[in-house]
PDB file of C-alpha atoms in Angstrom:
ATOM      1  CA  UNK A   1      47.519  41.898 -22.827  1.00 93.00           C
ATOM      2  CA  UNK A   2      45.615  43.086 -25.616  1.00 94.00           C
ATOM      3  CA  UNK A   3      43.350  41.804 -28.269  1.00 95.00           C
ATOM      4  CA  UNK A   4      46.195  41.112 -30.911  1.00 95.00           C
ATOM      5  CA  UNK A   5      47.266  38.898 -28.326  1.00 94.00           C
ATOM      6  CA  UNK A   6      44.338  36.175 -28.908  1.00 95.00           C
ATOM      7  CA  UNK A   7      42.655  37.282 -32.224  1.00 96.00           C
ATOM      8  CA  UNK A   8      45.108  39.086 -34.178  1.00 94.00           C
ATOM      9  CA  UNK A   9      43.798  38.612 -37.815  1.00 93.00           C
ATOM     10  CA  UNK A  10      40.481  39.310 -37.495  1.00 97.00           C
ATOM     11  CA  UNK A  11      37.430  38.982 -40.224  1.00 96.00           C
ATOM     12  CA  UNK A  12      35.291  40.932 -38.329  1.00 96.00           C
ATOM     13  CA  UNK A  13      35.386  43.773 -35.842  1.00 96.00           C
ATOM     14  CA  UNK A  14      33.032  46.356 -34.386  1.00 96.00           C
ATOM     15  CA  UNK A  15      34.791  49.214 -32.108  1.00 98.00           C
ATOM     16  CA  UNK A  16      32.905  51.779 -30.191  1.00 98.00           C
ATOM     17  CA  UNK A  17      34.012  54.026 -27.234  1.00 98.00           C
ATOM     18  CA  UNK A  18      32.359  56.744 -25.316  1.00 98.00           C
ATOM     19  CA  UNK A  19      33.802  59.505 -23.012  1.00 98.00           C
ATOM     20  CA  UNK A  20      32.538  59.207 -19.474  1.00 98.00           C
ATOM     21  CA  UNK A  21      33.194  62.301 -16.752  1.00 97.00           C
ATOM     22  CA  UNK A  22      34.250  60.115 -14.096  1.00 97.00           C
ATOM     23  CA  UNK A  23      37.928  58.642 -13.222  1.00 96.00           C
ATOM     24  CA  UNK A  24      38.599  55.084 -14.251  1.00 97.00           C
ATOM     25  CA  UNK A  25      38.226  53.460 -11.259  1.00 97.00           C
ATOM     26  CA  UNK A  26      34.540  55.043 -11.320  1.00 97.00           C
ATOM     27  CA  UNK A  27      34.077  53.639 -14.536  1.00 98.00           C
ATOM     28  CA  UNK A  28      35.801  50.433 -14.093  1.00 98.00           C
ATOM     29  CA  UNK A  29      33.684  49.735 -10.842  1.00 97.00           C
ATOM     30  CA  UNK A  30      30.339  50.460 -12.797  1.00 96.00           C
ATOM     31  CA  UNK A  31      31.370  48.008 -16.064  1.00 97.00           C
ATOM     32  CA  UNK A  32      31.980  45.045 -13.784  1.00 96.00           C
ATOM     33  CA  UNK A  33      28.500  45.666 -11.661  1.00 94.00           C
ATOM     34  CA  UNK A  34      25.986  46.433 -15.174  1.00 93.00           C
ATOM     35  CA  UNK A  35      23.593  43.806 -15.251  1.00 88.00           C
ATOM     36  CA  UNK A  36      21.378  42.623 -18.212  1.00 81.00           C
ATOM     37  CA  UNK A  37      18.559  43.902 -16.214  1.00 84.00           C
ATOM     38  CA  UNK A  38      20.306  47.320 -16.425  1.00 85.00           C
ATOM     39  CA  UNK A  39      20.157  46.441 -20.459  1.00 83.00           C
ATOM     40  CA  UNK A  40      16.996  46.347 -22.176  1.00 78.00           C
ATOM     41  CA  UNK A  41      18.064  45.537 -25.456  1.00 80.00           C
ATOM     42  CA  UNK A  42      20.544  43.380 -24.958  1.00 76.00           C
ATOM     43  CA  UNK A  43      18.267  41.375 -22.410  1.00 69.00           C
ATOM     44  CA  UNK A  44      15.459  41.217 -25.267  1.00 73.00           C
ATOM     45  CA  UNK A  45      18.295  40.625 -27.817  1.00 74.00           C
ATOM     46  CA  UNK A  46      20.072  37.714 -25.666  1.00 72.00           C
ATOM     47  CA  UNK A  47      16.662  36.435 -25.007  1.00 68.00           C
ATOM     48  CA  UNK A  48      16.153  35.864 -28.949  1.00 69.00           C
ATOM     49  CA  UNK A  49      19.351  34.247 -29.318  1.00 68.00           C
ATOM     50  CA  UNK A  50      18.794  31.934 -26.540  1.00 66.00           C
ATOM     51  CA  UNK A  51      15.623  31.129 -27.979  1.00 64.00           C
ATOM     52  CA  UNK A  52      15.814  27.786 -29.733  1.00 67.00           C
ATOM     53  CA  UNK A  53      17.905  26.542 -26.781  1.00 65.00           C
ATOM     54  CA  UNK A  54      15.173  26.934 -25.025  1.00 69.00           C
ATOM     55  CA  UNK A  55      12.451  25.679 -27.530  1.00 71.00           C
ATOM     56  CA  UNK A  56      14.617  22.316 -27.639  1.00 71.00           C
ATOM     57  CA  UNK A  57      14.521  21.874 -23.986  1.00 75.00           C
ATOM     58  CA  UNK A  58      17.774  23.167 -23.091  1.00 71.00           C
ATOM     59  CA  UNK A  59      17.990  24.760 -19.512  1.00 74.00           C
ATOM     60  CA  UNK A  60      19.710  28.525 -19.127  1.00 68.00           C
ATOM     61  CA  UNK A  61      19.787  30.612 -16.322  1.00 70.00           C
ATOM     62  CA  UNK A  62      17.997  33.825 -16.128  1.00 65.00           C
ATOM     63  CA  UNK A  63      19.563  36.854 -17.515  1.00 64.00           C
ATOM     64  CA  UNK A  64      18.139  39.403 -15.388  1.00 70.00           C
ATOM     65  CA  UNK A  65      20.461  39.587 -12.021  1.00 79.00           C
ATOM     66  CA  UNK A  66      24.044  38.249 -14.075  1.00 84.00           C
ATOM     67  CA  UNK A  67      26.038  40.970 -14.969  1.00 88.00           C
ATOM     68  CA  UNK A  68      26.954  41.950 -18.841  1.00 87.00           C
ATOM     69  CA  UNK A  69      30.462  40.035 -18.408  1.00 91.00           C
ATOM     70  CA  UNK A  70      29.025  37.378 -17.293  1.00 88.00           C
ATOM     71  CA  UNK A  71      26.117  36.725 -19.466  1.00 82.00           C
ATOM     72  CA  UNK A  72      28.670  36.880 -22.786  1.00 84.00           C
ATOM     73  CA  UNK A  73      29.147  33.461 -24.145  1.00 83.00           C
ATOM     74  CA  UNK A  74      33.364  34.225 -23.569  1.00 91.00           C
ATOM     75  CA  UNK A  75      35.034  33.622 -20.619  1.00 92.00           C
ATOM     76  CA  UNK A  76      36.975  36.843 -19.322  1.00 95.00           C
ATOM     77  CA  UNK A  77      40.990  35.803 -20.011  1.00 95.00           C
ATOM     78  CA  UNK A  78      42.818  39.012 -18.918  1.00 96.00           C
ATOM     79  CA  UNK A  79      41.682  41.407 -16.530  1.00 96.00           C
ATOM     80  CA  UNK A  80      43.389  44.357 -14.840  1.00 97.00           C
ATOM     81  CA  UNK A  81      41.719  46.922 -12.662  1.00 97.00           C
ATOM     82  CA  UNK A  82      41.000  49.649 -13.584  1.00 97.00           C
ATOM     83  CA  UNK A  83      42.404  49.403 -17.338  1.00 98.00           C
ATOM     84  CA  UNK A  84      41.369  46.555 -19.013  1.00 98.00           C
ATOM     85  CA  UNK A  85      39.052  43.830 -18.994  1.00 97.00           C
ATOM     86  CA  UNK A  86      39.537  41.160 -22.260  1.00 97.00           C
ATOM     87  CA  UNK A  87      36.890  38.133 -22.947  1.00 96.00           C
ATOM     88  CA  UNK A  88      37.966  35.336 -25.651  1.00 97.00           C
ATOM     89  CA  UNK A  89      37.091  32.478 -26.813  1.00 96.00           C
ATOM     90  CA  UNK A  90      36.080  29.731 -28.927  1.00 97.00           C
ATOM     91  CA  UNK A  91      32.149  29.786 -30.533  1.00 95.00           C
ATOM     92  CA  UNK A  92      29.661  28.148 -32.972  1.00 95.00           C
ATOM     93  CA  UNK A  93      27.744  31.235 -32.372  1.00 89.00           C
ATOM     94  CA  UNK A  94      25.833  30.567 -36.184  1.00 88.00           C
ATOM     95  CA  UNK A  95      24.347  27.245 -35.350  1.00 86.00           C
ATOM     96  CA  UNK A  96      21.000  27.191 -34.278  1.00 78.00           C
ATOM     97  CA  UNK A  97      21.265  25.885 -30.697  1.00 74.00           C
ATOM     98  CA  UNK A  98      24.854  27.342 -30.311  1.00 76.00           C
ATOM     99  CA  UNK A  99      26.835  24.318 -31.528  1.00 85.00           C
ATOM    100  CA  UNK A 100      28.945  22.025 -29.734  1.00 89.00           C
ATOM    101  CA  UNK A 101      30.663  22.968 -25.578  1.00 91.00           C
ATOM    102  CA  UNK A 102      34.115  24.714 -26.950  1.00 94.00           C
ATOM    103  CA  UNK A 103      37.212  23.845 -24.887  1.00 94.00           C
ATOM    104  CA  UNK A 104      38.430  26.269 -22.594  1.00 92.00           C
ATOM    105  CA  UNK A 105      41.332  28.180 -23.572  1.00 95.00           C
ATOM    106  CA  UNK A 106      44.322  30.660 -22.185  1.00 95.00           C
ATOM    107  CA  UNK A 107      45.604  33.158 -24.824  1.00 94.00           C
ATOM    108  CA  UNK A 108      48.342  31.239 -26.394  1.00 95.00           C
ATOM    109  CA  UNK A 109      46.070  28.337 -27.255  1.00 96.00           C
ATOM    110  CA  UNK A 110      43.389  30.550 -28.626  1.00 96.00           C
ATOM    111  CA  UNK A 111      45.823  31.960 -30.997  1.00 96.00           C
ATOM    112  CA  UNK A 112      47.605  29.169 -32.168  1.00 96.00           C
ATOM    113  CA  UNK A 113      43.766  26.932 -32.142  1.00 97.00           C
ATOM    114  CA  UNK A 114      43.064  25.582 -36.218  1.00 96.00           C
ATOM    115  CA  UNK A 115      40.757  23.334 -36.268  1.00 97.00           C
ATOM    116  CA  UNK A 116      38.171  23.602 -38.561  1.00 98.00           C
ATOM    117  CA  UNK A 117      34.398  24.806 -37.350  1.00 97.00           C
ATOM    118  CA  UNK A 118      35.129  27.571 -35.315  1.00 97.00           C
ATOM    119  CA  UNK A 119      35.230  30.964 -34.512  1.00 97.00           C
ATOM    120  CA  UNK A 120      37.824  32.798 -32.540  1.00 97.00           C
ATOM    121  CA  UNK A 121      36.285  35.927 -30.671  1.00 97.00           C
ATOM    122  CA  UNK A 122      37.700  38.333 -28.696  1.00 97.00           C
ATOM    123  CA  UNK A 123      36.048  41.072 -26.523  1.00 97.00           C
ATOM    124  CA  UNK A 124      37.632  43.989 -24.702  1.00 97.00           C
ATOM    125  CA  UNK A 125      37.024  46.646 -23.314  1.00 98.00           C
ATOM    126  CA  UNK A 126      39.827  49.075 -22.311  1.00 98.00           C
ATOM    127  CA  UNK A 127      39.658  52.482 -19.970  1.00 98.00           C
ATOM    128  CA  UNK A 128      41.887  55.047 -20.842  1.00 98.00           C
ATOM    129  CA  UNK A 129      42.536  58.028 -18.916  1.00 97.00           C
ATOM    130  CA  UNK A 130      42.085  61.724 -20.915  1.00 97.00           C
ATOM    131  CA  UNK A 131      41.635  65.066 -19.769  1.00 96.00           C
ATOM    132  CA  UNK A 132      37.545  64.826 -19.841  1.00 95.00           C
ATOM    133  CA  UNK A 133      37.984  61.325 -17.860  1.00 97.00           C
ATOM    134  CA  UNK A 134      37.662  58.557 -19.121  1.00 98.00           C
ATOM    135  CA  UNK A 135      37.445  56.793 -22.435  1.00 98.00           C
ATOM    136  CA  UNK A 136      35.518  54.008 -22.019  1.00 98.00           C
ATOM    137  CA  UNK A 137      36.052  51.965 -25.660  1.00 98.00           C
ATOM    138  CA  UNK A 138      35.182  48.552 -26.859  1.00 98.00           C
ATOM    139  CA  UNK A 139      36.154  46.381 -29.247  1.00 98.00           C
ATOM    140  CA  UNK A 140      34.710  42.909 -30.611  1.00 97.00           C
ATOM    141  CA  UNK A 141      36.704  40.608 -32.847  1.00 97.00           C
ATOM    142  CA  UNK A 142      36.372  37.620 -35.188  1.00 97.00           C
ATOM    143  CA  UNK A 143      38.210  34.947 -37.005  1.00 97.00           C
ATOM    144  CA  UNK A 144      36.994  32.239 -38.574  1.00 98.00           C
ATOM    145  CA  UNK A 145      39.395  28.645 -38.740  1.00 98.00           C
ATOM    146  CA  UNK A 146      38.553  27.891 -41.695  1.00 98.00           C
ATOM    147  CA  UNK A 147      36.663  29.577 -44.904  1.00 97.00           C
ATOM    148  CA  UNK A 148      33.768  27.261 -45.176  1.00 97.00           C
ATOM    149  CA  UNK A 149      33.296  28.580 -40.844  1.00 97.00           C
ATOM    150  CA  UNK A 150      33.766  31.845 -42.423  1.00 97.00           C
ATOM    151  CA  UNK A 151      30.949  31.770 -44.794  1.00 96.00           C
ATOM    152  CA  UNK A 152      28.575  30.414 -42.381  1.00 95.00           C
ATOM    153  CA  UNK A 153      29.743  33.042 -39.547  1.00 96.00           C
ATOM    154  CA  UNK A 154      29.301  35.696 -42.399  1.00 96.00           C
ATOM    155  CA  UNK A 155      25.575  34.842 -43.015  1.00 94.00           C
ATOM    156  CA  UNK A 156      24.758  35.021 -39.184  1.00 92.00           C
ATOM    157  CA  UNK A 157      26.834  38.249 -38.482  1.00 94.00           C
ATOM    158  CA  UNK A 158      24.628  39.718 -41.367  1.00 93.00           C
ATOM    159  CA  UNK A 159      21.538  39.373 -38.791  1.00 90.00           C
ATOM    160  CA  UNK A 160      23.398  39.779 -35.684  1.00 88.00           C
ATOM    161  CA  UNK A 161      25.804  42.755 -36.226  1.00 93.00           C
ATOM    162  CA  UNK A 162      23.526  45.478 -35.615  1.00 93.00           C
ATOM    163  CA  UNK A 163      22.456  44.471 -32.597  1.00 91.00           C
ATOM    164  CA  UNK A 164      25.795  42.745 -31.409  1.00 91.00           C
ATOM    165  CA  UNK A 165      26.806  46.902 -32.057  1.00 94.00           C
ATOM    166  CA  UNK A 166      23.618  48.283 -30.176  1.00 92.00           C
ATOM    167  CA  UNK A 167      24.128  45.900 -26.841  1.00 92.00           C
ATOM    168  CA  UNK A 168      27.800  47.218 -26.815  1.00 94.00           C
ATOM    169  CA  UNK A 169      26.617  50.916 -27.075  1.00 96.00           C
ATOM    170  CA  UNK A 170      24.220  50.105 -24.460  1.00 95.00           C
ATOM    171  CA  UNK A 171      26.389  49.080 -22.326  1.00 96.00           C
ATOM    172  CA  UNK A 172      28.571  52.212 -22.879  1.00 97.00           C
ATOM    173  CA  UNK A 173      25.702  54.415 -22.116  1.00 97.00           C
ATOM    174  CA  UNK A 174      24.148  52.538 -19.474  1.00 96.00           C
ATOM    175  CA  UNK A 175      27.711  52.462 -17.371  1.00 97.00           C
ATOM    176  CA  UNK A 176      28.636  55.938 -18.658  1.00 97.00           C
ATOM    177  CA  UNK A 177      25.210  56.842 -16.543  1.00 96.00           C
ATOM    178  CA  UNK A 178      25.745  55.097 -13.637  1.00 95.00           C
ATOM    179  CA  UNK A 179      29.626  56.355 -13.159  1.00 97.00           C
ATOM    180  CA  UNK A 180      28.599  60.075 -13.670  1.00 96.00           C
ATOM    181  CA  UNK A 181      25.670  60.006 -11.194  1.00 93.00           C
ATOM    182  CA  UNK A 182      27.640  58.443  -8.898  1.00 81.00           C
ATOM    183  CA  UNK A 183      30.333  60.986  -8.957  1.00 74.00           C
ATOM    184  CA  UNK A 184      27.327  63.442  -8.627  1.00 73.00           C
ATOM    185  CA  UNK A 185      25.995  61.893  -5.789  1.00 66.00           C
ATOM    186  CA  UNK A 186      22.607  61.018  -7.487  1.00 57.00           C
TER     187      UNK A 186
END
């Protein structure tokens, strides 16, 4: 499975990858065990975004011990050890308190889902074996359902992409790290 396989069209997309000195399985182990306390940006940045949820009374649990995969608003769809791990779903990410509970979906229904009001997003990150290791890439898409979704998802990616891009860098560095000091026994 691959990202084409639940957001195909995409609006938007941010990509970034990182060569790590350590085999895949290294790498793979390390990606699945980063938690947000491992990420200080994207623990501060998560934070602000769960902010008026919290103002308004809604309850959250911490972010601090909950890995990176889990913490994403997506649920992970496809995973296969030690080569590919995709997240997907269905968001309001733009409204203010996160919008309304989306439906659950497998692939197939992502893809073929129109209604009006939301986002598709897809999240993946793939290991790929090369002489120096591993690359260790990312990739983050979105499609709107409809272009009035797309406007409003287009005003909030203005504010978010930047730091949507530095949390995903982060966690390339921060598991990068971790996989080559464990391979050097530090």
């Amino acid at each position: 499975m691959n990202l084409d396989d639940v957001v195909p069209n995409p609006h938007d997309r941010l990509c970034h990858s990182r060569i790590v000195a350590a085999q895949p399985v290294v790498v793979w182990d390390e990606l699945c065990r980063v938690t947000m306390s491992a990420l200080p940006l994207g623990r501060a940045l998560e934070g602000v975004r769960l902010l008026p949820a919290r103002l308004a009374g809604r309850k959250h649990e911490p972010l601090a011990g909950r890995t990176f995969l889990d913490v994403t608003p997506i649920p992970v769809l496809f995973s296969e050890r030690p080569r590919v791990v995709i997240s997907a779903g269905l968001s309001q990410a733009w409204r203010l308190l996160g919008g309304v509970t989306p439906p659950h979906l497998d692939a197939a229904a992502l893809r073929a889902w129109s209604q009006p009001g939301w986002i598709k997003v897809g999240m993946e990150f793939r290991l790929q074996v090369i002489p120096l290791g591993t690359l260790l890439s990312t990739e983050t898409r979105v499609q709107a359902t409809d272009p009035r979704t797309r406007r409003a998802f287009a005003a909030y990616w203005l504010f978010i992409r930047a730091g949507s891009g530095a949390i995903r860098r982060e966690v390339l560095r921060i598991v990068a790290h971790h996989a080559e000091s464990a391979l050097n026994g530090r």
